[in-house]
Short mmCIF file of C-alpha atoms in Angstrom, two decimals:
data_model
loop_
_atom_site.label_atom_id
_atom_site.label_comp_id
_atom_site.label_asym_id
_atom_site.label_seq_id
_atom_site.Cartn_x
_atom_site.Cartn_y
_atom_site.Cartn_z
CA MET A 1 -0.43 0.00 -3.23
CA CYS A 2 0.53 -3.50 -2.50
CA GLY A 3 1.37 -6.01 0.71
CA ILE A 4 4.28 -8.26 0.52
CA VAL A 5 5.52 -11.18 2.80
CA GLY A 6 8.24 -13.61 2.81
CA ILE A 7 8.85 -16.46 5.01
CA VAL A 8 11.69 -19.08 5.97
CA GLY A 9 10.52 -21.58 8.26
CA GLN A 10 11.08 -25.23 9.54
CA SER A 11 7.71 -26.59 8.03
CA PRO A 12 5.58 -26.06 5.20
CA VAL A 13 4.85 -22.45 5.19
CA ASN A 14 1.89 -22.27 2.11
CA GLN A 15 -0.86 -21.80 5.40
CA ALA A 16 1.02 -18.87 7.21
CA ILE A 17 1.59 -16.41 3.82
CA TYR A 18 -1.88 -17.45 3.03
CA ASP A 19 -2.79 -15.79 6.38
CA ALA A 20 -0.86 -13.14 6.39
CA LEU A 21 -1.62 -11.80 3.19
CA THR A 22 -5.45 -11.99 4.31
CA ASN A 23 -4.00 -9.84 7.00
CA LEU A 24 -2.70 -7.52 4.07
CA GLN A 25 -5.76 -7.50 2.16
CA HIS A 26 -6.13 -3.92 2.34
CA ARG A 27 -3.41 -2.84 0.95
CA GLY A 28 -4.48 -4.39 -2.36
CA GLN A 29 -7.75 -6.24 -3.62
CA ASP A 30 -7.10 -7.04 -7.34
CA ALA A 31 -4.88 -9.99 -7.30
CA ALA A 32 -2.89 -12.38 -5.21
CA GLY A 33 0.10 -14.92 -5.32
CA ILE A 34 2.37 -17.04 -3.53
CA MET A 35 5.31 -19.02 -4.70
CA THR A 36 7.01 -21.72 -2.68
CA ALA A 37 10.26 -23.54 -3.12
CA HIS A 38 10.64 -26.97 -2.09
CA GLU A 39 13.68 -29.38 -2.83
CA GLY A 40 14.25 -27.37 -6.07
CA GLN A 41 11.32 -26.69 -7.38
CA LEU A 42 8.97 -23.23 -7.68
CA HIS A 43 5.47 -23.76 -7.06
CA LEU A 44 3.07 -20.88 -8.13
CA ARG A 45 -0.44 -19.85 -7.91
CA LYS A 46 -1.55 -16.06 -8.83
CA SER A 47 -4.70 -14.91 -9.85
CA ASN A 48 -7.12 -11.72 -10.20
CA GLY A 49 -9.41 -11.58 -6.91
CA LEU A 50 -9.17 -11.57 -2.89
CA VAL A 51 -7.22 -13.99 -1.60
CA ARG A 52 -9.62 -16.22 -0.16
CA ASP A 53 -10.99 -16.56 -3.99
CA VAL A 54 -7.43 -17.23 -5.43
CA PHE A 55 -6.26 -20.10 -3.50
CA GLU A 56 -8.34 -23.23 -3.12
CA GLN A 57 -7.37 -26.77 -1.13
CA THR A 58 -5.97 -27.57 -4.18
CA HIS A 59 -3.76 -24.77 -4.53
CA MET A 60 -2.85 -24.73 -1.33
CA ASN A 61 -1.76 -28.69 -1.63
CA ARG A 62 0.12 -27.85 -4.34
CA LEU A 63 2.18 -24.87 -2.92
CA ARG A 64 4.91 -27.34 -0.89
CA GLY A 65 8.30 -26.09 0.88
CA ASN A 66 9.43 -24.47 3.85
CA MET A 67 10.02 -21.10 1.90
CA GLY A 68 8.08 -18.85 0.21
CA ILE A 69 6.67 -15.02 -0.64
CA GLY A 70 3.40 -13.96 -1.26
CA HIS A 71 2.01 -10.71 -2.92
CA ALA A 72 -1.42 -8.93 -2.18
CA ARG A 73 -1.99 -6.41 -5.49
CA TYR A 74 -3.99 -3.50 -6.75
CA PRO A 75 -1.94 -1.58 -9.80
CA THR A 76 -0.59 1.60 -9.47
CA ALA A 77 0.82 1.30 -13.06
CA GLY A 78 0.18 -0.37 -16.38
CA SER A 79 -3.28 -2.68 -16.30
CA ALA A 80 -4.74 -5.16 -14.02
CA SER A 81 -4.12 -7.95 -16.51
CA LEU A 82 -3.13 -11.23 -14.87
CA SER A 83 0.19 -11.43 -16.72
CA GLU A 84 0.86 -8.48 -13.81
CA ALA A 85 0.21 -9.94 -10.99
CA GLN A 86 3.19 -11.35 -9.21
CA PRO A 87 5.09 -12.68 -7.49
CA PHE A 88 7.75 -12.59 -10.91
CA TYR A 89 9.94 -14.91 -11.79
CA VAL A 90 13.32 -15.13 -13.90
CA ASN A 91 15.21 -18.22 -13.99
CA SER A 92 18.37 -16.91 -14.23
CA PRO A 93 20.85 -16.65 -12.27
CA TYR A 94 19.69 -19.11 -10.26
CA GLY A 95 15.89 -18.64 -10.33
CA ILE A 96 14.48 -15.77 -8.42
CA CYS A 97 11.25 -14.95 -7.90
CA LEU A 98 9.97 -11.39 -6.24
CA ALA A 99 7.08 -9.20 -4.77
CA HIS A 100 7.29 -5.92 -4.44
CA ASN A 101 5.17 -2.71 -3.05
CA GLY A 102 5.96 0.86 -4.32
CA ASN A 103 6.73 2.25 -7.86
CA LEU A 104 10.03 3.43 -9.50
CA VAL A 105 10.11 7.27 -11.14
CA ASN A 106 12.84 6.08 -13.51
CA ALA A 107 11.26 2.71 -14.90
CA ASP A 108 11.42 3.50 -18.21
CA GLU A 109 15.12 4.75 -18.17
CA LEU A 110 15.72 1.35 -16.46
CA LYS A 111 13.63 -0.58 -19.30
CA HIS A 112 15.73 0.83 -22.03
CA LEU A 113 18.89 0.10 -20.09
CA LEU A 114 17.66 -3.51 -19.45
CA LEU A 115 16.84 -4.58 -23.15
CA GLU A 116 19.52 -2.22 -24.82
CA ILE A 117 22.39 -3.05 -22.56
CA ASP A 118 21.66 -6.11 -20.08
CA ARG A 119 20.18 -7.74 -22.87
CA ARG A 120 17.41 -8.84 -20.42
CA HIS A 121 13.75 -9.82 -21.65
CA LEU A 122 10.71 -7.86 -19.90
CA ASN A 123 7.07 -9.52 -20.24
CA THR A 124 5.15 -7.02 -18.89
CA GLY A 125 4.81 -3.37 -18.53
CA SER A 126 4.96 -3.91 -14.68
CA ASP A 127 7.97 -1.73 -12.79
CA SER A 128 8.43 -4.75 -10.08
CA GLU A 129 9.48 -6.90 -13.33
CA VAL A 130 12.01 -4.21 -13.66
CA LEU A 131 13.20 -4.33 -10.10
CA LEU A 132 13.43 -8.02 -10.86
CA ASN A 133 15.64 -8.07 -13.83
CA VAL A 134 17.50 -5.20 -12.49
CA PHE A 135 18.54 -7.37 -9.34
CA ALA A 136 18.75 -10.44 -10.98
CA HIS A 137 21.33 -9.07 -13.78
CA GLU A 138 23.79 -7.26 -10.62
CA LEU A 139 23.60 -10.59 -8.97
CA SER A 140 24.15 -12.62 -11.71
CA HIS A 141 27.75 -10.02 -12.52
CA LEU A 142 28.79 -10.22 -8.77
CA SER A 143 28.08 -14.12 -8.26
CA LYS A 144 30.49 -15.32 -10.74
CA ASP A 145 32.95 -16.62 -8.49
CA GLY A 146 29.66 -18.15 -6.30
CA LEU A 147 26.67 -17.42 -4.66
CA THR A 148 26.89 -15.85 -0.56
CA PRO A 149 25.11 -13.87 1.46
CA GLU A 150 27.62 -10.91 0.65
CA THR A 151 27.23 -11.21 -3.27
CA VAL A 152 23.30 -11.13 -2.18
CA LEU A 153 23.77 -7.88 -0.57
CA ASN A 154 26.14 -6.53 -2.87
CA ALA A 155 23.52 -6.88 -5.93
CA VAL A 156 20.73 -5.18 -3.50
CA GLU A 157 23.62 -2.09 -3.18
CA ALA A 158 23.72 -1.89 -6.93
CA VAL A 159 19.94 -2.14 -7.51
CA HIS A 160 19.78 1.17 -4.80
CA ARG A 161 22.22 2.86 -7.07
CA ARG A 162 20.64 1.88 -10.37
CA CYS A 163 16.75 2.41 -9.04
CA SER A 164 14.59 5.78 -7.86
CA GLY A 165 11.73 6.07 -6.11
CA GLY A 166 9.92 4.07 -3.44
CA TYR A 167 9.96 0.48 -3.09
CA ALA A 168 9.97 -2.60 -0.57
CA VAL A 169 10.66 -5.67 -1.95
CA VAL A 170 11.02 -9.38 -1.00
CA ALA A 171 12.66 -12.18 -3.23
CA MET A 172 13.28 -15.68 -2.89
CA ILE A 173 16.53 -17.26 -4.51
CA ILE A 174 15.77 -20.81 -4.94
CA GLY A 175 17.36 -23.24 -2.91
CA PHE A 176 19.10 -20.33 -1.13
CA GLY A 177 17.49 -17.97 0.96
CA ILE A 178 15.00 -14.79 1.23
CA VAL A 179 16.04 -11.28 0.55
CA ALA A 180 14.34 -8.14 1.51
CA PHE A 181 15.26 -4.70 1.02
CA ARG A 182 13.68 -1.40 1.46
CA ASP A 183 14.38 2.33 -0.81
CA PRO A 184 16.89 4.27 0.50
CA HIS A 185 14.39 6.94 1.79
CA GLY A 186 11.75 4.36 3.44
CA ILE A 187 9.03 5.67 2.01
CA ARG A 188 7.09 2.25 1.66
CA PRO A 189 7.15 0.09 4.60
CA VAL A 190 8.66 -3.21 5.54
CA VAL A 191 9.35 -5.18 9.16
CA LEU A 192 11.33 -7.94 10.21
CA GLY A 193 9.90 -10.40 12.40
CA ILE A 194 11.35 -13.96 14.08
CA ARG A 195 9.39 -16.94 15.97
CA GLU A 196 11.14 -19.72 17.88
CA THR A 197 9.89 -23.41 17.80
CA ALA A 198 11.23 -26.57 18.67
CA GLN A 199 12.73 -27.36 14.83
CA GLY A 200 14.57 -24.11 15.09
CA THR A 201 14.46 -20.00 14.43
CA GLU A 202 11.63 -18.66 11.30
CA ARG A 203 11.73 -15.09 9.88
CA MET A 204 9.43 -13.26 8.59
CA ILE A 205 8.94 -10.15 6.20
CA ALA A 206 5.60 -8.05 5.62
CA SER A 207 4.56 -4.85 4.82
CA GLU A 208 3.14 -4.11 7.86
CA SER A 209 3.21 -5.73 11.76
CA VAL A 210 -0.46 -6.97 11.59
CA ALA A 211 0.79 -10.26 9.36
CA LEU A 212 3.71 -10.90 12.33
CA ASP A 213 0.72 -10.78 14.81
CA ALA A 214 -1.61 -13.13 13.18
CA LEU A 215 1.08 -15.52 13.32
CA GLY A 216 2.98 -15.43 16.62
CA PHE A 217 6.03 -13.59 14.99
CA GLU A 218 7.46 -11.27 17.42
CA LEU A 219 8.27 -7.67 15.61
CA GLU A 220 12.09 -7.60 15.87
CA ARG A 221 12.21 -4.09 13.85
CA ASP A 222 11.68 -2.09 10.81
CA LEU A 223 13.97 -2.48 7.70
CA MET A 224 15.95 0.78 8.15
CA PRO A 225 15.89 2.77 4.77
CA GLY A 226 18.01 1.34 2.26
CA GLU A 227 19.01 -1.76 4.42
CA ALA A 228 18.92 -5.50 2.64
CA VAL A 229 18.29 -8.21 5.06
CA PHE A 230 19.04 -12.20 3.79
CA ILE A 231 17.94 -14.99 5.29
CA ASP A 232 19.64 -18.16 4.60
CA LYS A 233 17.35 -21.47 4.64
CA ARG A 234 17.91 -22.21 7.81
CA GLY A 235 17.13 -18.96 9.37
CA GLY A 236 20.40 -17.07 9.39
CA LEU A 237 20.31 -13.51 9.22
CA PHE A 238 22.58 -11.00 7.00
CA THR A 239 22.24 -7.25 7.20
CA ARG A 240 23.55 -3.99 5.35
CA GLU A 241 22.48 -0.97 4.89
CA TYR A 242 22.80 1.75 2.11
CA ARG A 243 21.73 5.55 2.16
CA LYS A 244 24.03 7.76 0.75
CA GLY A 245 22.86 10.72 2.61
CA ALA A 246 19.14 9.89 1.82
CA THR A 247 16.58 11.61 4.13
CA TYR A 248 14.36 8.94 6.20
CA SER A 249 11.35 9.77 5.13
CA PRO A 250 8.43 7.41 5.51
CA CYS A 251 4.67 7.98 3.27
CA ILE A 252 2.70 9.95 6.03
CA PHE A 253 -0.30 8.92 3.90
CA GLU A 254 0.14 5.21 5.65
CA PHE A 255 -0.89 6.36 8.38
CA VAL A 256 -3.80 8.98 7.26
CA TYR A 257 -5.29 6.18 5.29
CA PHE A 258 -3.81 2.77 4.36
CA ALA A 259 -1.99 0.99 7.02
CA ARG A 260 -4.11 -0.76 9.53
CA PRO A 261 -4.53 1.20 13.04
CA ASP A 262 -3.13 -1.91 14.85
CA SER A 263 -0.11 -1.83 13.02
CA VAL A 264 3.17 -0.16 14.13
CA ILE A 265 5.32 1.38 11.30
CA ASP A 266 8.63 2.69 11.91
CA ARG A 267 8.18 2.95 15.40
CA LEU A 268 5.45 4.90 15.36
CA SER A 269 1.66 3.47 16.10
CA VAL A 270 -0.72 3.88 13.22
CA TYR A 271 -3.63 3.97 16.03
CA LYS A 272 -2.15 6.70 18.14
CA ALA A 273 -1.48 8.83 15.38
CA ARG A 274 -4.84 9.06 14.08
CA LEU A 275 -5.87 9.41 17.73
CA ARG A 276 -3.70 12.68 17.41
CA MET A 277 -5.06 13.87 14.19
CA GLY A 278 -8.89 13.87 15.51
CA GLU A 279 -7.05 16.36 18.70
CA ALA A 280 -5.70 18.17 15.72
CA LEU A 281 -8.66 18.71 13.77
CA ALA A 282 -10.73 19.28 16.59
CA ALA A 283 -8.42 22.01 17.84
CA LYS A 284 -8.94 23.72 14.42
CA ILE A 285 -12.54 23.41 14.57
CA LEU A 286 -12.60 25.16 17.85
CA LYS A 287 -10.40 27.91 16.85
CA LEU A 288 -12.67 28.69 13.58
CA ARG A 289 -15.86 28.10 15.61
CA PRO A 290 -15.48 28.37 19.13
CA ASP A 291 -19.39 28.93 19.38
CA HIS A 292 -20.04 25.79 17.01
CA ASP A 293 -23.53 24.33 17.11
CA ILE A 294 -22.31 20.63 16.35
CA ASP A 295 -24.64 18.40 17.68
CA VAL A 296 -23.14 15.14 16.74
CA VAL A 297 -19.84 13.70 14.80
CA ILE A 298 -20.46 10.64 12.53
CA PRO A 299 -17.01 8.77 11.05
CA ILE A 300 -17.41 7.91 7.35
CA PRO A 301 -16.34 4.01 7.93
CA ASP A 302 -13.60 2.75 8.33
CA THR A 303 -10.74 4.76 8.25
CA SER A 304 -11.57 7.53 9.80
CA ARG A 305 -13.37 6.17 13.19
CA THR A 306 -10.37 6.63 15.41
CA ALA A 307 -9.85 10.13 14.31
CA ALA A 308 -13.39 10.95 14.43
CA VAL A 309 -13.75 9.26 18.02
CA GLN A 310 -11.13 11.84 19.15
CA VAL A 311 -12.87 15.26 17.25
CA ALA A 312 -15.84 14.26 19.38
CA HIS A 313 -14.30 13.71 22.72
CA GLU A 314 -12.46 17.09 22.24
CA LEU A 315 -15.44 19.06 20.89
CA GLY A 316 -17.51 17.71 23.84
CA VAL A 317 -20.29 16.18 21.45
CA LYS A 318 -22.03 12.91 20.67
CA TYR A 319 -20.27 10.66 18.75
CA ARG A 320 -22.37 8.06 16.84
CA GLU A 321 -22.15 5.45 14.17
CA GLY A 322 -24.69 6.92 11.31
CA PHE A 323 -23.38 4.81 8.50
CA ILE A 324 -23.37 1.14 8.42
CA LYS A 325 -21.26 -0.47 5.55
CA ASN A 326 -21.89 -3.62 3.72
CA ARG A 327 -18.29 -5.41 3.84
CA TYR A 328 -18.96 -7.05 0.97
CA ILE A 329 -18.28 -4.01 -1.61
CA GLY A 330 -14.76 -3.22 -2.54
CA ARG A 331 -13.10 0.05 -1.97
CA THR A 332 -13.95 3.05 -3.81
CA PHE A 333 -10.65 4.37 -3.63
CA ILE A 334 -9.12 1.39 -5.56
CA MET A 335 -12.15 0.60 -7.97
CA PRO A 336 -11.15 1.54 -11.57
CA GLY A 337 -13.80 3.72 -13.18
CA GLN A 338 -15.66 6.77 -12.09
CA ALA A 339 -18.80 5.37 -12.91
CA GLU A 340 -18.24 2.31 -11.17
CA ARG A 341 -17.17 4.18 -8.00
CA GLN A 342 -20.06 6.40 -7.85
CA ALA A 343 -22.51 3.52 -8.05
CA SER A 344 -20.45 1.61 -5.21
CA VAL A 345 -21.01 4.17 -2.74
CA ARG A 346 -25.07 3.86 -2.14
CA ARG A 347 -24.37 -0.27 -2.35
CA LYS A 348 -21.39 0.09 0.06
CA LEU A 349 -22.98 2.96 2.59
CA ASN A 350 -26.71 3.06 4.30
CA ALA A 351 -27.54 5.97 6.53
CA ILE A 352 -29.37 5.24 10.01
CA ASP A 353 -31.89 8.11 9.64
CA LEU A 354 -32.44 8.41 13.71
CA GLU A 355 -28.77 9.26 13.98
CA PHE A 356 -28.98 12.39 11.32
CA ALA A 357 -32.78 13.55 11.66
CA GLY A 358 -32.90 17.15 12.62
CA LYS A 359 -29.58 17.27 13.56
CA ASN A 360 -26.17 19.46 12.67
CA VAL A 361 -23.94 16.76 11.72
CA LEU A 362 -20.45 16.68 11.76
CA LEU A 363 -18.84 14.14 8.69
CA VAL A 364 -15.39 12.94 9.84
CA ASP A 365 -13.59 11.46 6.61
CA ASP A 366 -9.67 10.76 6.59
CA SER A 367 -8.98 12.42 3.51
CA ILE A 368 -10.83 14.18 0.22
CA VAL A 369 -9.47 12.32 -3.12
CA ARG A 370 -11.53 13.12 -5.90
CA GLY A 371 -14.30 14.50 -3.61
CA THR A 372 -17.37 12.24 -5.58
CA THR A 373 -17.61 9.67 -2.53
CA SER A 374 -18.14 12.99 -0.14
CA LYS A 375 -20.68 14.37 -2.16
CA GLN A 376 -22.66 11.37 -2.27
CA ILE A 377 -22.35 10.77 1.23
CA ILE A 378 -23.47 14.06 2.15
CA ASP A 379 -26.23 13.80 0.13
CA MET A 380 -27.38 11.20 1.88
CA ALA A 381 -26.91 12.81 5.26
CA ARG A 382 -29.65 15.04 3.93
CA GLU A 383 -31.69 12.66 2.65
CA ALA A 384 -31.56 10.98 6.14
CA GLY A 385 -32.92 14.16 7.34
CA ALA A 386 -30.06 16.37 8.82
CA ASN A 387 -30.49 19.73 9.26
CA ARG A 388 -26.93 20.85 8.24
CA VAL A 389 -23.78 18.70 7.19
CA TYR A 390 -20.33 19.85 7.88
CA PHE A 391 -17.55 18.09 6.67
CA ALA A 392 -13.93 17.49 8.28
CA SER A 393 -11.23 15.90 6.87
CA ALA A 394 -8.33 14.61 8.96
CA ALA A 395 -6.13 15.59 6.21
CA PRO A 396 -5.11 18.13 4.53
CA PRO A 397 -6.35 18.71 0.86
CA VAL A 398 -4.81 16.22 -1.31
CA ARG A 399 -3.48 18.60 -4.47
CA TYR A 400 -0.45 16.31 -6.38
CA PRO A 401 -0.30 12.65 -7.34
CA ASN A 402 2.08 10.16 -5.47
CA VAL A 403 4.43 8.59 -7.54
CA TYR A 404 5.79 6.55 -5.16
CA GLY A 405 3.26 3.46 -4.65
CA ILE A 406 -0.36 4.93 -4.62
CA ASP A 407 -2.86 4.81 -7.27
CA MET A 408 -4.15 8.38 -6.48
CA PRO A 409 -5.51 9.62 -10.01
CA ALA A 410 -4.08 11.91 -12.28
CA ALA A 411 -3.71 15.73 -11.37
CA SER A 412 -6.88 16.58 -13.31
CA GLU A 413 -8.96 14.09 -10.75
CA LEU A 414 -8.46 15.36 -7.63
CA ILE A 415 -11.26 17.53 -6.46
CA ALA A 416 -8.41 20.06 -4.39
CA ASN A 417 -6.13 20.48 -7.56
CA GLY A 418 -5.85 24.04 -8.39
CA ARG A 419 -9.04 24.68 -6.07
CA SER A 420 -9.69 26.32 -2.51
CA ALA A 421 -11.43 24.76 0.29
CA GLU A 422 -14.46 27.29 -0.57
CA GLU A 423 -14.39 25.95 -3.73
CA ILE A 424 -14.65 22.16 -2.90
CA GLN A 425 -17.14 23.00 -0.15
CA ARG A 426 -19.56 23.72 -2.66
CA ILE A 427 -19.08 20.95 -4.75
CA ILE A 428 -19.39 18.27 -2.49
CA GLY A 429 -22.28 20.24 -1.17
CA ALA A 430 -21.40 20.79 2.75
CA ASP A 431 -22.85 23.51 4.88
CA TRP A 432 -18.91 23.84 5.77
CA LEU A 433 -15.77 22.09 5.13
CA VAL A 434 -12.30 22.13 7.50
CA TYR A 435 -9.20 20.41 6.39
CA GLN A 436 -5.98 19.44 8.46
CA ASP A 437 -3.68 21.95 8.65
CA LEU A 438 -0.06 20.17 6.71
CA GLU A 439 2.00 20.91 10.10
CA ASP A 440 -0.93 19.47 12.06
CA LEU A 441 -0.98 16.32 10.33
CA VAL A 442 3.03 15.91 10.80
CA GLY A 443 2.95 16.63 14.12
CA ALA A 444 0.35 14.26 15.14
CA VAL A 445 2.01 11.56 13.37
CA ARG A 446 5.64 12.14 14.56
CA HIS A 447 6.81 10.42 18.10
CA GLU A 448 9.80 10.87 19.77
CA HIS A 449 10.16 6.99 18.92
CA ALA A 450 10.80 7.40 16.27
CA THR A 451 14.16 8.06 14.39
CA ILE A 452 12.66 9.55 10.89
CA ASP A 453 14.24 12.86 9.59
CA ALA A 454 10.87 13.78 7.91
CA PHE A 455 8.10 12.38 6.40
CA ASP A 456 6.89 12.05 2.13
CA THR A 457 4.16 14.63 2.13
CA SER A 458 3.95 15.06 -1.63
CA CYS A 459 0.78 14.14 -2.28
CA PHE A 460 -0.54 17.55 -0.16
CA SER A 461 3.17 19.60 -0.52
CA GLY A 462 4.22 18.51 -3.95
CA GLU A 463 7.37 17.99 -2.64
CA TYR A 464 9.05 14.92 -3.67
CA VAL A 465 11.68 13.53 -1.72
CA THR A 466 13.47 11.60 -4.23
CA GLY A 467 14.44 15.45 -5.97
CA ASP A 468 13.71 13.80 -9.71
CA VAL A 469 10.12 13.80 -10.46
CA THR A 470 9.89 16.50 -13.23
CA PRO A 471 6.68 18.47 -14.60
CA ALA A 472 7.31 16.23 -17.41
CA TYR A 473 7.88 13.02 -15.66
CA LEU A 474 3.78 14.46 -13.66
CA SER A 475 2.35 14.92 -16.74
CA ARG A 476 3.43 11.62 -18.71
CA LEU A 477 2.07 9.90 -15.46
CA GLU A 478 -1.20 11.40 -15.71
CA VAL A 479 -1.54 10.20 -19.34
CA THR A 480 -0.44 6.47 -18.35
CA ARG A 481 -3.09 6.56 -15.23
CA ALA A 482 -5.40 7.62 -17.65
CA ASP A 483 -5.18 4.72 -19.90
CA ALA A 484 -4.22 2.46 -16.80
CA THR A 485 -8.04 3.21 -15.65
CA ARG A 486 -9.39 2.13 -19.00
CA ALA A 487 -7.22 -1.08 -19.02
CA ARG A 488 -8.35 -1.97 -15.78
CA ARG A 489 -12.23 -1.68 -16.56
CA ASP A 490 -11.11 -3.69 -19.91
CA ALA A 491 -9.78 -6.25 -17.45
CA ARG A 492 -12.43 -6.52 -14.76
CA VAL A 493 -14.99 -7.28 -18.00
CA LEU A 494 -13.06 -9.99 -19.30
CA ARG A 495 -12.39 -11.23 -15.62
CA GLU A 496 -15.83 -11.85 -15.38
CA GLU A 497 -15.78 -13.54 -18.53
CA ARG A 498 -13.36 -16.22 -17.90
CA ASP A 499 -14.05 -16.48 -13.85
CA GLY A 500 -12.11 -18.72 -11.94
CA TYR A 501 -8.61 -18.69 -14.46
CA GLY A 502 -5.45 -18.18 -12.80
CA GLU A 503 -2.24 -18.91 -13.21
CA ASP A 504 -0.76 -22.15 -11.37
CA ASP A 505 2.05 -24.03 -12.13
CA THR A 506 5.03 -25.98 -10.63
CA MET A 507 8.99 -25.46 -12.53
CA GLN A 508 12.32 -26.71 -11.89
CA ALA A 509 14.66 -23.91 -10.92
CA ALA A 510 16.89 -24.29 -14.15
CA GLY A 511 13.15 -23.61 -15.81
CA GLY A 512 10.68 -20.82 -16.78
CA LEU A 513 7.49 -20.17 -16.64
#
């Protein structure tokens, strides 16, 4: 999962892009990058690390221009090396840079075609670079008589025909404008915002509405599935939608875990969706155990708080904050190695003993992926004196890998893969384990204001909306993700040895990196 942003402004955009990325930091903590354009030159700064660590004042001073894009990354495929930090750049045609959130299912096929047929060179294993080169090739082919908004939108339409998967993209064409587009199923989110200033209209693209809110942009709307929007350097807007019968199926895991609760995605409030998840989960608990002996509901910070509050309310029991989070420790879901994840849990959370001592505690989490964190948290609750420890997941069992841009482990690492709830309960050490039902999750997220057809629920159901995810592909993905985990672990060691290194450059539009 990554965060993307693009701004066409009437004044320098470097600070605005930086601020937007800090508000999208939850979507990626591995690397960050900003690229701006000014008087025919590109200005770039990208490196591994958090946004606040990647950009210093000297870097910001060099990021000149009223137009630019930014990216906050965590790796879903490939390595965590600096070479795969975004934005990416190609100098032909025109000079194009691109940032991408998602994952291409047919990336290997596209790489072969790019190398053998399109004669384009690839520097990394990133599917984002594949997307960039597909777009660049199509734009080069279609703009022989000159570059216009129409040719840009035609090029995006060709990208949709060639690429399969989940993707939200923002790209900048030097001296011309910014284009953004979303895959035909609308799996990954992207929104469009507007701000009127004394100097004129400014427009912004971002992964989530919270980035617009922070900068005073008004949320115009979500990009529709298959839609491309082009914003010229004066702020003019051109749009086109390409669906070809694809279902409007946003990823439901955005609402479960990844998106910030104050975001609105596809006209759906993430916060309200999580409240309804809590209501549905409490209803199931009351159905299964109408005479429950739960004394207190305690959330696993932070994502599960909204659902846990509603669970407590519906059950008629106390809600308490039993774990205090050290906010300077990275999220274990994103951390690359199993040993690192295990060691980080106790560094990240500390139990308040008096909220556990002698009580029957219901712990609520947003989901259970590997189960490692859940087991350690249950152990911590018992050490804090809990009499009985029950565990509730606001999401159904995660049994299948996500292939559309979420770095879920290989199937063999998912605790629910091939196991019943009772088996998982024994493994994590809970006195009772209850999962949300899939139909209840879908009902909690869906709202009458949305115009979606369905949700991508593949990590729960094993049903992939693009229709081209085969067992052979999943087998290859399992190997790739295992290799990527080792590569990220090695990269982390290298980063510690060369702390502070980044890519910082200025280039002519006709030049290269």
